[in-house]
Coordinates of C-alpha atoms and ligand atoms in Angstrom, one line a residue:
M17 CA 42.4 179.2 -158.4
N18 CA 44.1 179.1 -154.6
L19 CA 47.6 177.6 -155.0
E20 CA 48.7 177.4 -151.1
L21 CA 53.2 178.4 -151.7
V22 CA 53.2 180.2 -148.9
D23 CA 51.7 178.5 -145.0
S24 CA 49.6 181.6 -143.9
R25 CA 51.8 181.6 -140.7
R26 CA 54.8 183.1 -142.8
Y27 CA 53.1 186.5 -143.4
R28 CA 50.9 189.2 -141.9
V29 CA 48.7 192.0 -143.2
I30 CA 50.5 194.6 -143.1
K31 CA 47.3 196.3 -145.1
D32 CA 44.0 195.0 -146.0
G33 CA 43.8 197.8 -148.6
R34 CA 41.3 198.3 -151.5
K35 CA 40.6 195.5 -153.8
I36 CA 41.2 196.4 -157.6
A37 CA 42.6 194.5 -160.6
G38 CA 46.1 194.7 -161.6
P39 CA 49.5 193.6 -160.9
V40 CA 51.3 192.1 -158.3
V41 CA 54.6 193.4 -157.0
Y42 CA 57.3 192.1 -154.9
W43 CA 59.9 195.1 -153.3
M44 CA 63.0 193.0 -152.7
Q45 CA 64.6 195.0 -149.1
R46 CA 66.9 191.7 -146.8
D47 CA 66.0 188.8 -148.9
Q48 CA 67.5 189.4 -152.4
R49 CA 66.9 186.0 -154.1
V50 CA 65.3 184.9 -156.8
H51 CA 65.0 180.8 -155.4
Y52 CA 63.9 180.1 -152.2
N53 CA 62.6 183.5 -151.5
H54 CA 59.1 183.0 -149.6
A55 CA 58.4 186.6 -150.0
L56 CA 58.2 186.3 -154.1
L57 CA 56.4 182.5 -153.8
F58 CA 53.5 184.4 -152.2
A59 CA 53.5 187.6 -154.6
Q60 CA 53.8 185.2 -157.2
Q61 CA 50.8 182.9 -155.4
K62 CA 48.6 186.0 -155.7
A63 CA 49.6 187.4 -159.1
L64 CA 48.4 183.7 -160.1
E65 CA 45.2 183.6 -158.3
T66 CA 44.4 187.0 -160.3
G67 CA 45.2 185.8 -163.1
Q68 CA 48.1 189.3 -163.8
P69 CA 51.2 190.3 -164.3
L70 CA 54.5 190.2 -161.3
A71 CA 56.9 192.4 -160.7
V72 CA 59.9 192.7 -158.5
L73 CA 61.3 196.3 -157.5
F74 CA 64.5 197.4 -155.0
C75 CA 64.7 200.6 -153.8
L76 CA 68.7 201.2 -154.3
T77 CA 68.8 204.4 -150.7
P78 CA 72.5 205.8 -151.4
D79 CA 72.8 206.2 -147.3
Y80 CA 71.7 203.1 -145.9
L81 CA 73.4 203.2 -142.3
G82 CA 76.7 204.1 -143.2
A83 CA 77.0 201.2 -145.7
T84 CA 80.3 202.0 -147.7
W85 CA 81.4 200.8 -152.0
R86 CA 83.0 198.0 -150.4
Q87 CA 79.2 196.6 -149.2
Y88 CA 77.2 198.2 -151.5
A89 CA 79.4 196.4 -155.0
F90 CA 79.0 192.7 -153.2
M91 CA 75.1 193.9 -153.9
L92 CA 74.6 195.8 -156.5
R93 CA 76.3 193.2 -158.7
S94 CA 74.2 189.9 -157.0
L95 CA 71.1 192.3 -157.8
E96 CA 72.3 192.5 -161.9
M97 CA 72.2 188.8 -161.4
V98 CA 68.9 188.4 -160.0
E99 CA 67.3 190.7 -162.4
K100 CA 69.1 188.9 -165.2
E101 CA 67.3 185.5 -163.8
L102 CA 64.0 187.1 -163.1
A103 CA 64.4 188.0 -166.9
S104 CA 64.4 184.3 -168.0
L105 CA 61.3 183.6 -165.6
R106 CA 59.5 186.9 -167.1
I107 CA 59.5 188.7 -164.0
P108 CA 60.8 192.5 -165.4
F109 CA 62.8 193.2 -162.5
F110 CA 62.7 197.4 -161.0
L111 CA 65.6 199.3 -159.2
L112 CA 64.4 202.4 -158.5
S113 CA 66.5 205.2 -156.5
G114 CA 65.8 207.4 -153.9
Q115 CA 64.1 207.9 -150.2
P116 CA 60.6 204.5 -150.6
K117 CA 57.9 206.7 -149.3
T118 CA 58.3 208.3 -152.6
A119 CA 59.5 206.0 -154.9
I120 CA 57.5 202.9 -154.1
P121 CA 54.4 204.6 -154.0
A122 CA 55.2 206.4 -157.2
F123 CA 55.8 202.8 -158.8
L124 CA 52.8 201.5 -157.8
R125 CA 50.2 204.8 -159.0
M126 CA 52.3 205.4 -161.9
N127 CA 51.7 201.1 -163.1
N128 CA 48.3 200.6 -161.2
I129 CA 49.3 197.9 -159.2
A130 CA 46.7 196.0 -156.6
F131 CA 48.8 193.4 -154.1
L132 CA 52.0 195.0 -152.8
V133 CA 54.6 192.0 -150.6
T134 CA 58.0 193.0 -149.6
D135 CA 60.5 190.9 -147.0
F136 CA 61.1 191.0 -143.5
S137 CA 63.4 192.9 -141.0
P138 CA 63.5 193.3 -137.5
L139 CA 65.4 196.7 -137.9
R140 CA 63.9 200.1 -137.1
L141 CA 64.8 201.1 -141.1
N142 CA 62.9 199.0 -142.4
L143 CA 60.3 199.0 -140.2
Q144 CA 59.9 202.6 -140.7
W145 CA 60.4 202.1 -144.5
I146 CA 57.6 199.9 -144.8
K147 CA 55.0 202.1 -142.1
N148 CA 55.9 204.8 -144.3
V149 CA 55.2 203.3 -148.1
S150 CA 51.8 202.0 -145.7
K151 CA 50.9 205.2 -145.0
K152 CA 51.4 206.6 -149.1
S153 CA 49.4 203.7 -150.6
D154 CA 45.5 202.3 -150.3
I155 CA 46.1 198.7 -151.4
P156 CA 46.6 195.3 -149.7
F157 CA 49.8 195.5 -148.9
Y158 CA 51.6 192.2 -146.5
E159 CA 55.2 191.8 -145.2
V160 CA 56.7 188.5 -145.4
D161 CA 59.5 186.7 -143.1
A162 CA 61.6 185.2 -145.7
H163 CA 64.9 185.5 -143.9
N164 CA 64.0 182.9 -141.0
I165 CA 63.4 179.6 -140.4
V166 CA 60.9 179.6 -138.1
P167 CA 59.2 183.0 -138.9
V168 CA 60.0 185.0 -136.1
W169 CA 56.7 185.8 -134.5
E170 CA 56.1 181.9 -134.6
A171 CA 59.2 181.1 -132.7
S172 CA 58.5 183.7 -129.9
N173 CA 56.0 186.5 -128.6
K174 CA 58.5 188.2 -126.5
Q175 CA 62.5 189.3 -126.3
E176 CA 64.0 185.7 -125.0
Y177 CA 65.9 185.5 -122.7
A178 CA 68.8 183.4 -123.8
A179 CA 69.3 181.0 -126.4
Y180 CA 68.2 177.6 -123.7
T181 CA 64.9 179.8 -123.9
L182 CA 64.2 180.1 -127.6
R183 CA 66.3 176.7 -128.6
P184 CA 62.7 174.4 -127.5
K185 CA 60.1 176.7 -129.0
I186 CA 63.0 176.7 -132.5
I187 CA 63.1 172.9 -132.3
R188 CA 59.4 172.5 -131.4
K189 CA 58.1 173.9 -135.0
L190 CA 61.1 173.1 -137.4
G191 CA 59.0 169.4 -138.2
E192 CA 56.5 172.3 -140.1
F193 CA 59.2 175.3 -141.0
L194 CA 62.0 173.4 -142.6
T195 CA 60.5 171.4 -145.4
P196 CA 61.2 171.9 -149.2
I197 CA 61.0 175.4 -150.5
P198 CA 58.4 175.5 -154.1
K199 CA 59.2 176.3 -157.1
L200 CA 59.5 179.7 -158.4
K201 CA 57.3 179.4 -162.1
K202 CA 57.8 180.7 -165.5
H203 CA 55.4 183.5 -164.8
P204 CA 52.5 183.1 -167.7
L205 CA 51.6 186.6 -168.1
A206 CA 54.2 189.3 -169.2
W207 CA 54.6 192.8 -168.1
K208 CA 51.5 195.2 -169.7
H209 CA 54.6 197.2 -171.2
N210 CA 57.6 197.6 -173.0
Y211 CA 60.3 198.9 -169.6
P212 CA 63.8 199.5 -170.2
A213 CA 67.0 197.2 -168.4
T214 CA 68.5 198.6 -165.8
D215 CA 71.7 200.0 -166.6
W216 CA 73.7 199.1 -164.6
S217 CA 77.7 201.7 -165.2
G218 CA 75.2 204.1 -164.9
V219 CA 74.0 202.8 -161.1
Y220 CA 78.1 202.2 -159.5
R221 CA 79.3 205.2 -161.3
N222 CA 76.3 208.1 -160.1
L223 CA 75.8 205.9 -156.6
K224 CA 76.9 208.0 -153.8
V225 CA 78.5 206.3 -151.3
D226 CA 82.1 206.3 -150.1
R227 CA 84.8 204.5 -152.3
S228 CA 87.4 204.5 -148.9
V229 CA 86.8 201.6 -148.1
T230 CA 87.7 199.2 -151.2
V231 CA 85.9 196.3 -152.2
I232 CA 87.9 192.8 -151.5
K233 CA 88.2 191.2 -155.1
T234 CA 87.8 187.4 -153.3
W235 CA 84.2 188.2 -152.6
T236 CA 82.2 186.2 -155.2
P237 CA 79.0 188.0 -154.6
G238 CA 74.6 186.5 -155.9
E239 CA 73.2 182.7 -155.4
K240 CA 75.5 180.9 -157.5
A241 CA 78.5 182.4 -155.9
A242 CA 76.7 181.1 -152.7
L243 CA 75.3 177.9 -153.6
K244 CA 79.1 176.8 -154.4
V245 CA 80.8 178.5 -151.1
M246 CA 78.0 176.5 -149.0
K247 CA 78.8 172.7 -150.8
V248 CA 82.6 173.8 -150.5
F249 CA 81.7 174.0 -146.8
F250 CA 79.9 170.8 -146.6
E251 CA 82.7 168.6 -148.5
K252 CA 85.6 170.5 -146.9
R253 CA 85.0 171.7 -143.5
L254 CA 81.8 171.2 -141.8
G255 CA 83.3 168.0 -140.5
D256 CA 85.6 169.4 -138.7
Y257 CA 83.6 172.3 -137.0
Y258 CA 82.8 171.2 -133.9
E259 CA 86.7 170.7 -133.0
K260 CA 87.7 173.9 -134.6
R261 CA 85.3 176.1 -135.3
N262 CA 86.6 179.4 -132.7
N263 CA 90.4 178.3 -134.0
P264 CA 91.2 181.5 -136.0
V265 CA 94.6 180.2 -137.0
F266 CA 92.5 178.1 -139.5
D267 CA 89.2 178.7 -141.3
I268 CA 86.6 176.5 -140.7
P269 CA 83.1 178.5 -140.8
S270 CA 81.4 178.3 -143.2
D271 CA 82.0 182.3 -145.4
L272 CA 78.1 182.4 -145.7
S273 CA 77.5 186.1 -144.0
P274 CA 77.6 187.9 -146.3
Y275 CA 75.5 185.9 -148.3
L276 CA 72.4 185.6 -145.4
H277 CA 72.7 189.2 -144.1
F278 CA 71.7 190.2 -148.4
G279 CA 69.7 186.6 -148.2
Q280 CA 71.5 185.4 -151.3
I281 CA 71.1 182.9 -150.3
A282 CA 68.1 181.2 -147.5
A283 CA 69.1 180.1 -144.5
Q284 CA 66.2 177.4 -144.6
Q285 CA 68.1 175.3 -147.9
V286 CA 71.9 176.0 -145.8
A287 CA 69.7 174.1 -142.8
L288 CA 68.1 171.2 -145.4
E289 CA 71.7 170.9 -146.7
A290 CA 73.7 170.5 -143.8
Q291 CA 70.2 168.2 -142.2
R292 CA 71.9 166.1 -145.0
F293 CA 75.5 165.8 -143.9
D294 CA 75.5 162.7 -141.7
K295 CA 80.1 162.5 -141.5
N296 CA 79.6 164.2 -138.1
L297 CA 77.1 165.1 -136.5
K298 CA 78.4 166.9 -133.7
S299 CA 79.3 169.4 -136.4
Q300 CA 76.2 169.4 -137.7
E301 CA 74.5 170.0 -135.4
S302 CA 77.0 172.8 -133.9
F303 CA 77.0 174.7 -137.4
L304 CA 72.7 174.2 -137.1
E305 CA 72.6 175.6 -133.1
E306 CA 73.9 178.6 -134.7
L307 CA 72.1 178.9 -138.3
V308 CA 68.9 178.5 -137.2
V309 CA 69.2 179.1 -133.0
R310 CA 71.6 181.9 -132.8
R311 CA 70.9 183.5 -135.9
E312 CA 67.3 183.6 -135.3
L313 CA 67.7 183.8 -131.7
A314 CA 69.3 187.3 -133.0
D315 CA 66.6 188.5 -135.1
N316 CA 64.1 187.6 -132.0
F317 CA 66.3 190.5 -129.9
C318 CA 66.0 193.2 -132.7
F319 CA 62.6 192.6 -133.4
Y320 CA 61.0 192.9 -129.9
N321 CA 63.8 195.4 -128.4
D322 CA 63.7 198.8 -130.3
R323 CA 66.5 200.0 -128.2
Y324 CA 68.6 196.7 -129.9
D325 CA 71.6 199.5 -130.8
S326 CA 72.1 200.7 -127.8
F327 CA 73.1 200.6 -123.4
D328 CA 69.4 200.8 -122.6
G329 CA 68.9 198.0 -124.4
F330 CA 71.5 195.7 -122.0
P331 CA 69.2 193.7 -119.5
R332 CA 68.7 195.5 -115.4
W333 CA 71.2 193.5 -114.1
A334 CA 73.5 194.7 -117.3
Q335 CA 73.1 198.1 -116.7
K336 CA 73.4 198.2 -113.4
T337 CA 77.2 196.6 -113.2
L338 CA 78.5 198.6 -115.6
R339 CA 76.6 201.5 -114.5
E340 CA 78.7 201.1 -110.9
H341 CA 82.0 200.4 -112.9
S342 CA 81.3 203.5 -115.0
H343 CA 84.0 205.6 -113.0
D344 CA 86.7 202.8 -113.1
P345 CA 90.4 204.2 -114.7
R346 CA 90.7 202.7 -118.6
E347 CA 94.2 201.3 -118.5
Y348 CA 94.1 202.4 -121.9
L349 CA 91.8 205.1 -124.2
Y350 CA 93.1 205.2 -128.2
P351 CA 90.8 207.5 -130.6
M352 CA 88.9 205.9 -133.6
E353 CA 91.9 206.4 -136.2
Q354 CA 94.2 204.4 -133.6
L355 CA 91.6 201.2 -133.6
E356 CA 90.2 202.0 -137.1
T357 CA 94.7 200.8 -138.4
G358 CA 95.3 198.4 -136.1
R359 CA 97.8 200.4 -133.7
T360 CA 96.9 199.4 -130.5
H361 CA 99.5 197.8 -127.9
D362 CA 97.2 194.8 -127.9
P363 CA 99.0 192.3 -131.0
L364 CA 95.5 190.1 -131.2
W365 CA 93.4 192.6 -130.8
N366 CA 95.0 194.9 -133.3
A367 CA 95.8 191.5 -136.0
A368 CA 91.4 190.5 -135.4
Q369 CA 91.0 194.8 -136.7
K370 CA 93.4 194.3 -138.9
Q371 CA 91.2 190.6 -140.7
M372 CA 88.0 192.8 -140.6
L373 CA 89.7 195.8 -142.7
L374 CA 91.6 193.1 -145.5
T375 CA 89.2 190.4 -145.8
G376 CA 85.5 192.0 -144.9
K377 CA 85.3 189.5 -142.6
M378 CA 86.6 188.9 -139.1
H379 CA 86.7 185.4 -137.1
G380 CA 83.8 184.7 -135.3
Y381 CA 85.8 184.0 -131.9
L382 CA 87.7 186.9 -131.9
R383 CA 84.6 189.2 -132.8
M384 CA 84.0 188.7 -128.8
Y385 CA 87.5 189.5 -128.1
W386 CA 87.4 192.3 -130.6
A387 CA 84.1 194.1 -129.1
K388 CA 85.1 193.5 -125.1
K389 CA 88.2 194.9 -125.5
I390 CA 86.7 198.3 -126.8
L391 CA 84.4 198.3 -123.7
A392 CA 87.8 198.1 -121.6
W393 CA 89.2 201.1 -123.8
S394 CA 85.7 203.4 -124.4
L395 CA 84.8 205.7 -121.6
S396 CA 81.9 204.6 -121.0
P397 CA 79.5 201.2 -122.3
E398 CA 77.8 203.8 -124.9
D399 CA 80.7 204.8 -126.2
A400 CA 82.2 200.9 -126.4
F401 CA 78.7 200.2 -128.5
Q402 CA 78.7 203.1 -130.6
T403 CA 82.4 202.7 -131.5
A404 CA 82.4 198.6 -132.2
L405 CA 78.7 199.1 -134.3
Y406 CA 80.5 202.0 -136.5
L407 CA 84.1 200.1 -137.2
N408 CA 81.6 196.6 -137.6
D409 CA 79.4 198.1 -140.3
R410 CA 82.3 200.5 -142.0
Y411 CA 84.6 197.0 -142.4
E412 CA 82.4 193.9 -142.0
L413 CA 80.8 192.4 -146.2
D414 CA 78.0 191.0 -143.1
G415 CA 77.6 194.7 -141.5
R416 CA 73.8 196.3 -140.5
D417 CA 72.6 193.1 -139.7
P418 CA 70.8 191.4 -136.5
N419 CA 73.7 189.2 -135.7
G420 CA 75.7 192.1 -135.4
Y421 CA 73.6 194.4 -132.5
T422 CA 72.8 191.1 -130.6
G423 CA 76.5 190.4 -131.1
I424 CA 78.3 193.4 -130.2
A425 CA 75.3 193.8 -127.3
W426 CA 75.7 190.2 -125.9
S427 CA 79.8 191.3 -126.0
L428 CA 79.3 194.6 -123.7
G429 CA 76.2 194.1 -121.7
G430 CA 75.9 190.2 -121.3
V431 CA 72.7 190.5 -124.1
H432 CA 71.5 186.3 -123.6
D433 CA 74.5 185.7 -121.3
R434 CA 74.2 185.9 -117.7
P435 CA 77.1 188.2 -114.6
W436 CA 79.7 186.8 -114.1
F437 CA 82.7 187.2 -110.9
D438 CA 83.0 191.1 -110.7
R439 CA 85.7 192.8 -111.5
P440 CA 86.9 196.4 -113.1
V441 CA 85.3 198.1 -115.9
F442 CA 82.9 195.1 -116.7
G443 CA 81.8 194.3 -113.5
Q444 CA 80.0 191.4 -113.8
V445 CA 79.7 191.0 -117.9
R446 CA 82.1 188.3 -119.2
Y447 CA 85.6 189.0 -119.8
M448 CA 87.6 187.5 -122.4
S449 CA 91.5 187.8 -122.0
Y450 CA 94.4 187.4 -123.6
E451 CA 95.9 184.7 -122.2
G452 CA 92.3 183.2 -122.3
C453 CA 92.8 183.5 -125.4
Q454 CA 96.2 181.3 -125.7
R455 CA 94.5 178.8 -123.6
K456 CA 92.1 178.6 -126.7
F457 CA 94.0 178.2 -130.1
P458 CA 98.3 179.4 -130.5
V459 CA 97.2 183.6 -130.8
K460 CA 101.0 183.5 -132.2
A461 CA 100.8 181.8 -135.2
Y462 CA 97.1 183.9 -135.3
I463 CA 99.3 187.3 -135.0
E464 CA 101.5 185.2 -137.6
K465 CA 99.0 184.5 -140.4
I466 CA 97.4 188.2 -140.2
E467 CA 100.5 189.7 -141.3
R468 CA 101.1 187.7 -143.6
L469 CA 98.4 188.1 -145.3
E470 CA 99.0 192.0 -144.6
K471 CA 102.5 191.6 -147.0
S472 CA 100.9 189.7 -149.6
G473 CA 98.7 192.6 -150.5
L474 CA 95.7 190.0 -150.9
Ligands
FAD738 P1 80.0 180.4 -139.5 O1 79.9 179.2 -138.0 O2 79.3 179.6 -140.9 O3 77.9 180.4 -139.1 C1 76.7 180.1 -139.9 C2 76.0 181.2 -140.3 O4 75.1 181.0 -138.5 C3 76.4 182.0 -139.5 O5 76.8 183.2 -141.7 C4 75.4 184.2 -139.2 O6 74.1 183.9 -139.7 C5 74.8 182.2 -137.9 N1 76.1 182.8 -137.3 C6 77.1 182.4 -136.5 N2 77.5 182.6 -135.7 C7 76.5 183.5 -135.0 C8 76.0 184.6 -134.2 N3 77.2 184.7 -132.8 N4 74.6 185.3 -133.7 C9 74.3 185.1 -134.6 N5 74.1 184.6 -136.0 C10 76.0 183.7 -135.7 N6 77.1 188.2 -137.9 C11 76.6 189.1 -139.0 O7 76.4 187.9 -139.4 N7 77.5 190.2 -139.2 C12 77.8 191.0 -138.1 O8 78.6 192.3 -138.2 C13 78.2 190.0 -137.4 N8 78.9 191.3 -136.3 C14 79.4 190.7 -135.2 C15 80.2 191.4 -134.1 C16 80.3 190.8 -132.6 C17 80.8 191.5 -131.7 C18 79.7 189.3 -132.2 C19 80.5 188.5 -131.2 C20 78.7 187.9 -133.2 C21 79.2 189.3 -134.6 N9 78.5 188.7 -135.3 C22 77.8 188.9 -136.8 C23 78.1 187.3 -134.8 C24 79.1 185.8 -136.1 O9 80.6 186.2 -135.3 C25 79.0 185.8 -137.4 O10 77.2 185.4 -137.6 C26 80.1 184.7 -138.0 O11 81.4 185.0 -137.2 C27 79.9 184.5 -139.3 O12 80.5 183.9 -140.2 P2 80.3 182.2 -140.6 O13 79.1 182.6 -141.6 O14 81.9 181.2 -141.6 O15 80.0 181.7 -139.5
FO1_739 N1 67.8 197.4 -148.3 C1 67.3 198.1 -149.1 O1 65.9 197.6 -149.1 N2 67.6 199.4 -150.2 C2 69.3 199.6 -150.4 O2 69.7 201.1 -150.9 C3 70.0 198.8 -149.2 C4 71.7 199.0 -148.8 C5 72.2 197.8 -148.2 C6 73.7 198.4 -148.2 C7 74.5 197.8 -147.3 C8 73.7 196.7 -145.9 O3 74.6 196.0 -145.5 C9 71.9 197.1 -146.5 C10 71.4 197.5 -147.1 N3 69.9 196.7 -147.5 C11 69.2 197.4 -148.7 C12 69.3 196.0 -146.6 C13 69.5 194.8 -146.2 O4 69.0 194.3 -147.5 C14 68.8 194.2 -145.3 O5 66.9 195.2 -145.5 C15 69.3 194.5 -143.9 O6 70.9 195.2 -143.6 C16 68.5 193.6 -142.8 O7 67.5 194.1 -142.4

């Protein structure tokens, strides 16, 4: 039977492979949720067509791009709930550990798997993992863009210059792709043998990871929590989003980024809900601009520019102007330890850094100012990129994301931006100043807010 649960433009064939009879597996990486997950739906479609059982794999690697206990705990506690929810749908969840290139092919062979599906990430490491696994297995292997509303390869076939060049291409296709996502069915066929439930306490105990970066208790992980955060945002704050989203004294933005980063909620589902919001169309529009255009512009940048995490990924005009100013004297230079603990001469920058340390999420407007000051206080733009990336990915719950690489590349190297007037160190890269922030929002009130947060010991 041929049922089309997933639009065929949403997946790519990694390997045609040899057709055999056997179970279907979804190797979950980026989209760590059960519902509204196109990759899982596609795997179920294949299993139903061939009358086979279906399972989900997750390969836990301890050294994922410098992630710390803060991010792993948020991710693993959510995967525990994924396992439970899948079990209620007769779909086993297997947590493998180690490198995917060994763990995944071994599982496929041991269980005589006939069809492999995974989800899509534009990041180099995830693409490398897929290549490695594909080389060591000969069954059909498909990759599904379950993260973007318009699949990245459908939206554009090249690196876009800026939001205004991608926006019309996305909007033109929203009608076909921003549609309700089918519900996952309870799977009719059980896995053919018994299997142990995951020993989660053993996983937490044995995970080799930097535990010096604490878990933030105020963040509840998982699909259910993500839906609650979305609901509260729509009810209480979306109405003010247009007016107040850039004022860090209020906490207007959705707080969905950690859930979107780990795929614990589907952007497509958030967008469908946001479209129903009619209290303030300007707010609805500016939220969708961020959630859809800005976020998919970041995937476009990382997918088509393989130097997305370095100076070489900047547009040529920015590389040229930054080079011309590479010998300009730096007013301040700080060692990592002083930046990390938020002890510079700039109280606004310190407050933003401390907000990230204490809450796991810096306000979006201040991330631009925060990164640009790192450019001003680093010996070179290359150093600045590495410093900003290290701090961002070590402390942000939403770190290690295409949005992060792109946000830093925008701030330091004019990606998706344009040349401005020439000035020391920055050249024509857009500059942001303390006074400029004061014109936008009451800086002192924000600094006091973070001081109160610090004293409250959270
Ligand atoms: P909302 O305003 O509620 O936005 C909703 C969603 O839209 C976000 O969750 C995000 O998925 C998307 N979005 C919003 N703003 C942007 C943007 N500027 N670019 C791309 N997508 C956007 N975002 C991350 O997810 N991880 C990061 O590590 C990260 N690092 C950043 C570093 C710098 C220097 C800059 C300038 C931006 C960075 N961003 C990052 C983008 C943005 O700041 C965050 O996505 C946003 O602040 C998340 O908060 P929210 O979900 O409450 O935002
Ligand atoms: N993906 C995995 O498949 N296995 C992991 O062990 C893993 C750890 C991890 C830790 C922090 C983090 O921010 C992301 C992590 N991811 C892991 C990747 C993530 O699920 C996404 O695939 C990418 O971050 C986005 O492309």
